[in-house]
Amino acid sequence: MEYVTLGRSGLLVSPLCLGTMNFGPRTTEEDSFAIMDRAHELGLNFFDTANVYGGVKGEGITETIVGRWFAQGGGRRERTVIATKVYGDMGDWPNERRLSALNIRRAADASLKRLQTDYIDIYQAHHVDRLTPFDEFWEAMEVLRQQGKIIYVGSSNFAGWHLAKAQETAARRNFMGLVSEQTHYNLLTRAPELEVLPAAEDYGLGVIPWSPLAGGLLGGVLRKIDKGRSAAENMVKQLDRHRDKIEAYEKFCDELNEDPANVALAWLLKQRAVAAPIIGPRTMEQLEGSLRALEIDLDEAALARLDEIFPGHRTAPEDYAW
């Protein structure tokens, strides 16, 4: 495994991040443990979760599963760079959500308890909070850092100007600021190329793309449409919208003799500022199959063909102006 630094930080992470959203709702605790153990065997050290994952509001089921896995010992916690998130609705009272200093303090302590650890490697804002000033956000994160409860701070679902405002506010406070941004980015969703990726690159943030397979559309959906998740009503509707592109894409993957899911991941690894796409395996087979993406080296001709199938964006404003 060749590790990469996360943005401008010195933190070394695997170039694929193990997403845990399925742990609990779709993957049993026993199978989740096995997947995490196998991830370590394969060299993956970067795991992502969130306080809201698990399917039941306020219970933090997924963090709890990860915490019980850590509690088994054997170096599991020490070998893992764990990233979790704050923002989502964890209760019915008004301060059990968003990014107020009060909620950040309470949510961090609750995540630490569920994860059975005394520190979080990367504490991420799950979404931008338009009600909370960045000064308040950074003061809360600074306190957690001083207390030793977090090491790095990341963001998720921020626009380019949110990244700029967050970093400039942190700089005024002599704080390191964000080291990463999780953004919705894949061959079908290329809007981050307008401003998010350029901003991340300029400020030294490692980009962690979520939904790299576009909810399964880039995972060989035409071969699976009659079974499982691919047969869901929403998936069929999405496929109808993008069928021409998906047909061309899967045909091109056949020419490459590669699985569509792995080509989608390999493409992301070629994009500016991208550190580690998030993979969310429900099974051991899916986890192990994803490692093939690290071996695929898409040449300029292949990248150009993918741009033909899924047109992208130039950096703003040149994308739409001179």
Tab-separated table of C-alpha atoms in Angstrom:
chain	number	residue	atom	x	y	z
A	1	MET	CA	0.000	0.000	0.000
A	2	GLU	CA	1.381	3.393	-0.996
A	3	TYR	CA	0.044	5.942	1.476
A	4	VAL	CA	-0.637	9.596	0.675
A	5	THR	CA	-0.558	12.705	2.807
A	6	LEU	CA	-3.966	14.189	3.542
A	7	GLY	CA	-3.794	17.619	1.992
A	8	ARG	CA	-1.038	19.810	3.397
A	9	SER	CA	-0.934	17.834	6.643
A	10	GLY	CA	1.710	15.242	7.448
A	11	LEU	CA	-0.978	12.623	8.092
A	12	LEU	CA	-0.502	9.486	5.994
A	13	VAL	CA	-3.684	7.757	4.858
A	14	SER	CA	-4.491	4.941	2.469
A	15	PRO	CA	-5.633	6.138	-0.990
A	16	LEU	CA	-8.995	4.461	-0.415
A	17	CYS	CA	-11.054	5.346	2.653
A	18	LEU	CA	-13.267	2.698	4.233
A	19	GLY	CA	-16.745	4.153	4.608
A	20	THR	CA	-18.846	2.607	7.368
A	21	MET	CA	-22.331	3.895	6.540
A	22	ASN	CA	-23.580	0.364	5.834
A	23	PHE	CA	-22.424	-0.959	9.217
A	24	GLY	CA	-25.618	-1.581	11.156
A	25	PRO	CA	-28.357	-0.862	8.610
A	26	ARG	CA	-27.115	-3.237	5.886
A	27	THR	CA	-24.100	-5.082	7.301
A	28	THR	CA	-24.225	-7.016	10.573
A	29	GLU	CA	-21.842	-6.209	13.390
A	30	GLU	CA	-20.042	-9.516	12.901
A	31	ASP	CA	-19.549	-8.878	9.190
A	32	SER	CA	-18.564	-5.268	9.896
A	33	PHE	CA	-15.830	-6.495	12.242
A	34	ALA	CA	-14.588	-8.891	9.580
A	35	ILE	CA	-14.536	-6.158	6.929
A	36	MET	CA	-12.561	-3.810	9.173
A	37	ASP	CA	-10.086	-6.548	10.079
A	38	ARG	CA	-9.626	-7.389	6.406
A	39	ALA	CA	-9.217	-3.703	5.570
A	40	HIS	CA	-6.240	-3.574	7.933
A	41	GLU	CA	-4.815	-6.743	6.402
A	42	LEU	CA	-5.037	-5.071	2.997
A	43	GLY	CA	-3.307	-1.934	4.303
A	44	LEU	CA	-6.297	0.391	4.540
A	45	ASN	CA	-5.805	2.603	7.586
A	46	PHE	CA	-8.349	5.366	6.854
A	47	PHE	CA	-11.928	4.813	8.117
A	48	ASP	CA	-14.815	7.281	7.890
A	49	THR	CA	-18.006	7.380	9.928
A	50	ALA	CA	-20.513	9.901	11.362
A	51	ASN	CA	-22.559	10.326	14.498
A	52	VAL	CA	-25.806	10.054	12.502
A	53	TYR	CA	-24.970	6.783	10.749
A	54	GLY	CA	-26.908	3.700	11.744
A	55	GLY	CA	-30.475	4.335	10.695
A	56	VAL	CA	-31.942	5.263	14.106
A	57	LYS	CA	-31.881	8.930	15.100
A	58	GLY	CA	-29.763	9.694	18.115
A	59	GLU	CA	-28.321	6.231	18.666
A	60	GLY	CA	-25.070	6.448	16.704
A	61	ILE	CA	-25.242	2.758	15.853
A	62	THR	CA	-22.396	2.783	13.339
A	63	GLU	CA	-19.975	4.616	15.643
A	64	THR	CA	-20.900	2.119	18.365
A	65	ILE	CA	-20.015	-0.815	16.093
A	66	VAL	CA	-16.664	0.769	15.250
A	67	GLY	CA	-16.078	1.419	18.950
A	68	ARG	CA	-16.725	-2.198	19.897
A	69	TRP	CA	-14.300	-3.239	17.167
A	70	PHE	CA	-11.658	-0.878	18.595
A	71	ALA	CA	-12.312	-2.315	22.079
A	72	GLN	CA	-11.077	-5.726	20.950
A	73	GLY	CA	-7.560	-4.297	21.061
A	74	GLY	CA	-4.807	-5.819	19.012
A	75	GLY	CA	-3.701	-2.407	17.741
A	76	ARG	CA	-6.988	-1.790	15.955
A	77	ARG	CA	-7.360	1.780	17.214
A	78	GLU	CA	-3.678	2.621	16.919
A	79	ARG	CA	-3.513	1.513	13.277
A	80	THR	CA	-6.653	3.414	12.287
A	81	VAL	CA	-7.049	7.030	11.213
A	82	ILE	CA	-10.662	7.511	12.270
A	83	ALA	CA	-12.740	10.361	10.851
A	84	THR	CA	-16.212	11.111	12.143
A	85	LYS	CA	-18.669	13.954	11.657
A	86	VAL	CA	-20.887	16.422	13.490
A	87	TYR	CA	-23.922	18.380	12.236
A	88	GLY	CA	-26.751	15.912	11.728
A	89	ASP	CA	-29.891	15.649	13.836
A	90	MET	CA	-29.214	13.527	16.922
A	91	GLY	CA	-32.334	14.377	18.900
A	92	ASP	CA	-35.539	16.366	19.149
A	93	TRP	CA	-34.199	19.366	21.056
A	94	PRO	CA	-32.930	22.431	19.170
A	95	ASN	CA	-29.246	22.190	20.124
A	96	GLU	CA	-28.808	18.547	19.144
A	97	ARG	CA	-27.819	19.399	15.577
A	98	ARG	CA	-25.745	21.819	13.469
A	99	LEU	CA	-22.420	23.452	14.396
A	100	SER	CA	-22.993	25.642	17.433
A	101	ALA	CA	-20.195	25.520	19.990
A	102	LEU	CA	-22.628	23.820	22.374
A	103	ASN	CA	-23.525	21.022	19.972
A	104	ILE	CA	-19.919	20.514	18.857
A	105	ARG	CA	-18.846	20.042	22.492
A	106	ARG	CA	-21.648	17.623	23.331
A	107	ALA	CA	-21.451	15.740	20.026
A	108	ALA	CA	-17.694	15.255	20.268
A	109	ASP	CA	-17.955	13.781	23.760
A	110	ALA	CA	-20.778	11.487	22.631
A	111	SER	CA	-18.790	10.279	19.604
A	112	LEU	CA	-15.723	9.626	21.763
A	113	LYS	CA	-17.833	7.519	24.120
A	114	ARG	CA	-19.400	5.489	21.303
A	115	LEU	CA	-16.068	5.030	19.546
A	116	GLN	CA	-14.418	3.991	22.828
A	117	THR	CA	-11.418	6.205	22.193
A	118	ASP	CA	-9.999	9.307	23.817
A	119	TYR	CA	-9.324	11.200	20.590
A	120	ILE	CA	-10.697	11.585	17.054
A	121	ASP	CA	-8.127	11.864	14.290
A	122	ILE	CA	-10.256	13.988	11.934
A	123	TYR	CA	-13.388	15.712	13.212
A	124	GLN	CA	-15.485	16.826	10.267
A	125	ALA	CA	-18.327	19.289	9.839
A	126	HIS	CA	-20.875	17.138	8.001
A	127	HIS	CA	-22.395	20.182	6.280
A	128	VAL	CA	-21.955	23.925	6.229
A	129	ASP	CA	-23.985	25.664	8.964
A	130	ARG	CA	-25.265	28.989	7.685
A	131	LEU	CA	-26.465	29.963	11.188
A	132	THR	CA	-23.123	29.576	12.968
A	133	PRO	CA	-20.267	32.054	12.359
A	134	PHE	CA	-16.920	30.486	11.488
A	135	ASP	CA	-15.347	32.222	14.487
A	136	GLU	CA	-17.653	30.238	16.776
A	137	PHE	CA	-16.979	27.038	14.848
A	138	TRP	CA	-13.220	27.467	15.085
A	139	GLU	CA	-13.266	28.420	18.770
A	140	ALA	CA	-15.116	25.177	19.526
A	141	MET	CA	-12.633	23.146	17.465
A	142	GLU	CA	-9.678	24.917	19.079
A	143	VAL	CA	-10.946	23.956	22.532
A	144	LEU	CA	-11.328	20.305	21.479
A	145	ARG	CA	-7.804	20.372	20.061
A	146	GLN	CA	-6.408	21.885	23.260
A	147	GLN	CA	-8.195	19.204	25.282
A	148	GLY	CA	-6.609	16.498	23.118
A	149	LYS	CA	-9.990	15.243	21.932
A	150	ILE	CA	-9.360	15.898	18.239
A	151	ILE	CA	-6.240	16.231	16.098
A	152	TYR	CA	-7.382	17.525	12.704
A	153	VAL	CA	-10.512	19.263	11.408
A	154	GLY	CA	-12.233	18.504	8.120
A	155	SER	CA	-15.354	19.583	6.275
A	156	SER	CA	-17.989	17.923	4.128
A	157	ASN	CA	-20.419	19.369	1.593
A	158	PHE	CA	-18.821	22.828	1.636
A	159	ALA	CA	-18.927	25.076	-1.426
A	160	GLY	CA	-15.682	26.592	-2.649
A	161	TRP	CA	-16.403	29.935	-1.010
A	162	HIS	CA	-17.202	28.182	2.282
A	163	LEU	CA	-13.751	26.588	2.172
A	164	ALA	CA	-12.193	29.980	1.522
A	165	LYS	CA	-14.098	31.667	4.334
A	166	ALA	CA	-13.316	28.829	6.756
A	167	GLN	CA	-9.607	28.919	5.960
A	168	GLU	CA	-9.286	32.690	6.095
A	169	THR	CA	-11.070	32.785	9.450
A	170	ALA	CA	-8.810	30.051	10.807
A	171	ALA	CA	-5.737	31.898	9.564
A	172	ARG	CA	-6.796	35.057	11.426
A	173	ARG	CA	-7.014	32.948	14.572
A	174	ASN	CA	-3.562	31.401	13.926
A	175	PHE	CA	-5.199	27.983	13.642
A	176	MET	CA	-4.325	25.366	11.045
A	177	GLY	CA	-7.866	25.176	9.705
A	178	LEU	CA	-9.288	22.435	7.534
A	179	VAL	CA	-7.113	19.616	6.194
A	180	SER	CA	-9.801	17.854	4.152
A	181	GLU	CA	-13.105	18.254	2.351
A	182	GLN	CA	-15.541	15.434	1.681
A	183	THR	CA	-17.488	16.262	-1.430
A	184	HIS	CA	-19.986	14.541	-3.707
A	185	TYR	CA	-17.778	13.846	-6.716
A	186	ASN	CA	-17.798	11.179	-9.394
A	187	LEU	CA	-17.913	10.820	-13.179
A	188	LEU	CA	-21.604	11.751	-13.210
A	189	THR	CA	-21.346	14.563	-10.650
A	190	ARG	CA	-18.514	16.849	-11.704
A	191	ALA	CA	-19.699	20.228	-10.385
A	192	PRO	CA	-16.929	20.288	-7.714
A	193	GLU	CA	-14.481	20.900	-10.564
A	194	LEU	CA	-15.854	24.436	-10.874
A	195	GLU	CA	-14.727	25.776	-7.499
A	196	VAL	CA	-14.472	23.142	-4.740
A	197	LEU	CA	-11.462	21.297	-6.172
A	198	PRO	CA	-9.552	24.469	-7.094
A	199	ALA	CA	-10.193	25.920	-3.631
A	200	ALA	CA	-9.152	22.682	-1.936
A	201	GLU	CA	-5.979	22.543	-3.993
A	202	ASP	CA	-5.111	26.170	-3.285
A	203	TYR	CA	-5.675	25.864	0.464
A	204	GLY	CA	-3.994	22.468	0.726
A	205	LEU	CA	-7.050	20.349	1.549
A	206	GLY	CA	-7.199	16.678	0.688
A	207	VAL	CA	-10.434	15.900	-1.160
A	208	ILE	CA	-12.322	12.798	-0.022
A	209	PRO	CA	-15.003	12.050	-2.633
A	210	TRP	CA	-18.167	10.431	-1.347
A	211	SER	CA	-20.517	8.382	-3.526
A	212	PRO	CA	-17.704	7.652	-6.003
A	213	LEU	CA	-19.946	5.155	-7.818
A	214	ALA	CA	-22.911	7.552	-8.035
A	215	GLY	CA	-25.073	5.369	-5.823
A	216	GLY	CA	-24.226	2.302	-7.916
A	217	LEU	CA	-24.779	3.743	-11.407
A	218	LEU	CA	-21.041	3.517	-12.099
A	219	GLY	CA	-20.692	0.063	-10.584
A	220	GLY	CA	-21.843	-2.011	-13.533
A	221	VAL	CA	-25.534	-1.322	-13.019
A	222	LEU	CA	-26.622	-2.695	-16.399
A	223	ARG	CA	-25.272	-6.092	-15.379
A	224	LYS	CA	-27.107	-6.039	-12.043
A	225	ILE	CA	-30.384	-4.307	-12.833
A	226	ASP	CA	-32.500	-7.383	-12.174
A	227	LYS	CA	-31.259	-7.978	-8.653
A	228	GLY	CA	-30.465	-6.373	-5.344
A	229	ARG	CA	-29.947	-2.674	-4.856
A	230	SER	CA	-29.787	-1.994	-8.589
A	231	ALA	CA	-33.433	-3.003	-8.963
A	232	ALA	CA	-34.662	-0.289	-6.586
A	233	GLU	CA	-37.170	2.152	-8.064
A	234	ASN	CA	-34.896	5.168	-7.604
A	235	MET	CA	-32.006	3.349	-9.262
A	236	VAL	CA	-34.162	2.512	-12.283
A	237	LYS	CA	-35.221	6.167	-12.590
A	238	GLN	CA	-31.629	7.367	-12.393
A	239	LEU	CA	-30.564	4.816	-14.950
A	240	ASP	CA	-33.299	5.975	-17.328
A	241	ARG	CA	-31.926	9.523	-17.084
A	242	HIS	CA	-28.346	8.491	-17.824
A	243	ARG	CA	-28.759	5.285	-19.835
A	244	ASP	CA	-26.865	6.445	-22.928
A	245	LYS	CA	-23.866	7.500	-20.854
A	246	ILE	CA	-23.904	4.358	-18.721
A	247	GLU	CA	-24.136	2.115	-21.773
A	248	ALA	CA	-21.151	3.866	-23.360
A	249	TYR	CA	-19.258	3.716	-20.066
A	250	GLU	CA	-19.768	0.013	-19.474
A	251	LYS	CA	-18.825	-0.718	-23.090
A	252	PHE	CA	-15.583	1.242	-22.599
A	253	CYS	CA	-14.856	-0.623	-19.348
A	254	ASP	CA	-15.304	-3.880	-21.264
A	255	GLU	CA	-12.722	-2.638	-23.771
A	256	LEU	CA	-10.365	-1.973	-20.863
A	257	ASN	CA	-11.249	-5.400	-19.424
A	258	GLU	CA	-11.880	-3.744	-16.075
A	259	ASP	CA	-14.830	-3.640	-13.684
A	260	PRO	CA	-16.776	-0.356	-14.012
A	261	ALA	CA	-16.601	0.300	-10.264
A	262	ASN	CA	-12.819	0.097	-10.298
A	263	VAL	CA	-12.502	2.360	-13.326
A	264	ALA	CA	-14.653	4.982	-11.561
A	265	LEU	CA	-12.373	4.874	-8.518
A	266	ALA	CA	-9.207	4.900	-10.626
A	267	TRP	CA	-10.489	7.983	-12.454
A	268	LEU	CA	-11.055	9.836	-9.187
A	269	LEU	CA	-7.513	9.074	-8.077
A	270	LYS	CA	-6.287	10.966	-11.140
A	271	GLN	CA	-8.161	14.169	-10.289
A	272	ARG	CA	-6.713	17.294	-8.717
A	273	ALA	CA	-6.489	17.424	-4.915
A	274	VAL	CA	-8.161	14.015	-4.482
A	275	ALA	CA	-6.625	12.063	-1.601
A	276	ALA	CA	-8.890	9.066	-0.998
A	277	PRO	CA	-12.316	8.208	-2.409
A	278	ILE	CA	-14.669	6.628	0.125
A	279	ILE	CA	-15.617	3.043	-0.566
A	280	GLY	CA	-18.645	1.697	1.301
A	281	PRO	CA	-18.525	-2.089	1.020
A	282	ARG	CA	-21.459	-4.113	2.276
A	283	THR	CA	-19.576	-7.372	1.780
A	284	MET	CA	-16.032	-8.704	1.941
A	285	GLU	CA	-16.104	-9.300	-1.798
A	286	GLN	CA	-16.841	-5.639	-2.466
A	287	LEU	CA	-13.999	-4.553	-0.181
A	288	GLU	CA	-11.416	-6.806	-1.768
A	289	GLY	CA	-12.557	-5.961	-5.283
A	290	SER	CA	-12.036	-2.253	-4.686
A	291	LEU	CA	-8.282	-2.693	-4.259
A	292	ARG	CA	-7.991	-3.342	-7.995
A	293	ALA	CA	-8.619	0.379	-8.559
A	294	LEU	CA	-5.177	1.145	-7.131
A	295	GLU	CA	-3.551	-0.917	-9.884
A	296	ILE	CA	-5.382	0.683	-12.812
A	297	ASP	CA	-3.352	3.410	-14.517
A	298	LEU	CA	-5.645	5.269	-16.882
A	299	ASP	CA	-3.625	6.844	-19.686
A	300	GLU	CA	-4.388	10.146	-21.391
A	301	ALA	CA	-6.445	8.443	-24.085
A	302	ALA	CA	-8.597	6.664	-21.500
A	303	LEU	CA	-9.087	9.858	-19.515
A	304	ALA	CA	-10.061	11.711	-22.686
A	305	ARG	CA	-12.597	9.009	-23.558
A	306	LEU	CA	-14.154	9.251	-20.099
A	307	ASP	CA	-14.404	13.023	-20.536
A	308	GLU	CA	-16.251	12.435	-23.797
A	309	ILE	CA	-18.760	10.155	-22.091
A	310	PHE	CA	-19.090	12.297	-18.953
A	311	PRO	CA	-18.223	15.915	-19.853
A	312	GLY	CA	-16.674	17.780	-16.941
A	313	HIS	CA	-16.024	21.392	-16.023
A	314	ARG	CA	-13.175	23.806	-16.332
A	315	THR	CA	-12.337	25.958	-13.339
A	316	ALA	CA	-14.723	28.879	-12.803
A	317	PRO	CA	-15.112	31.439	-14.291
A	318	GLU	CA	-13.564	30.142	-17.533
A	319	ASP	CA	-16.115	27.325	-17.588
A	320	TYR	CA	-18.852	29.824	-18.364
A	321	ALA	CA	-17.056	33.107	-19.130
A	322	TRP	CA	-13.854	34.296	-20.747
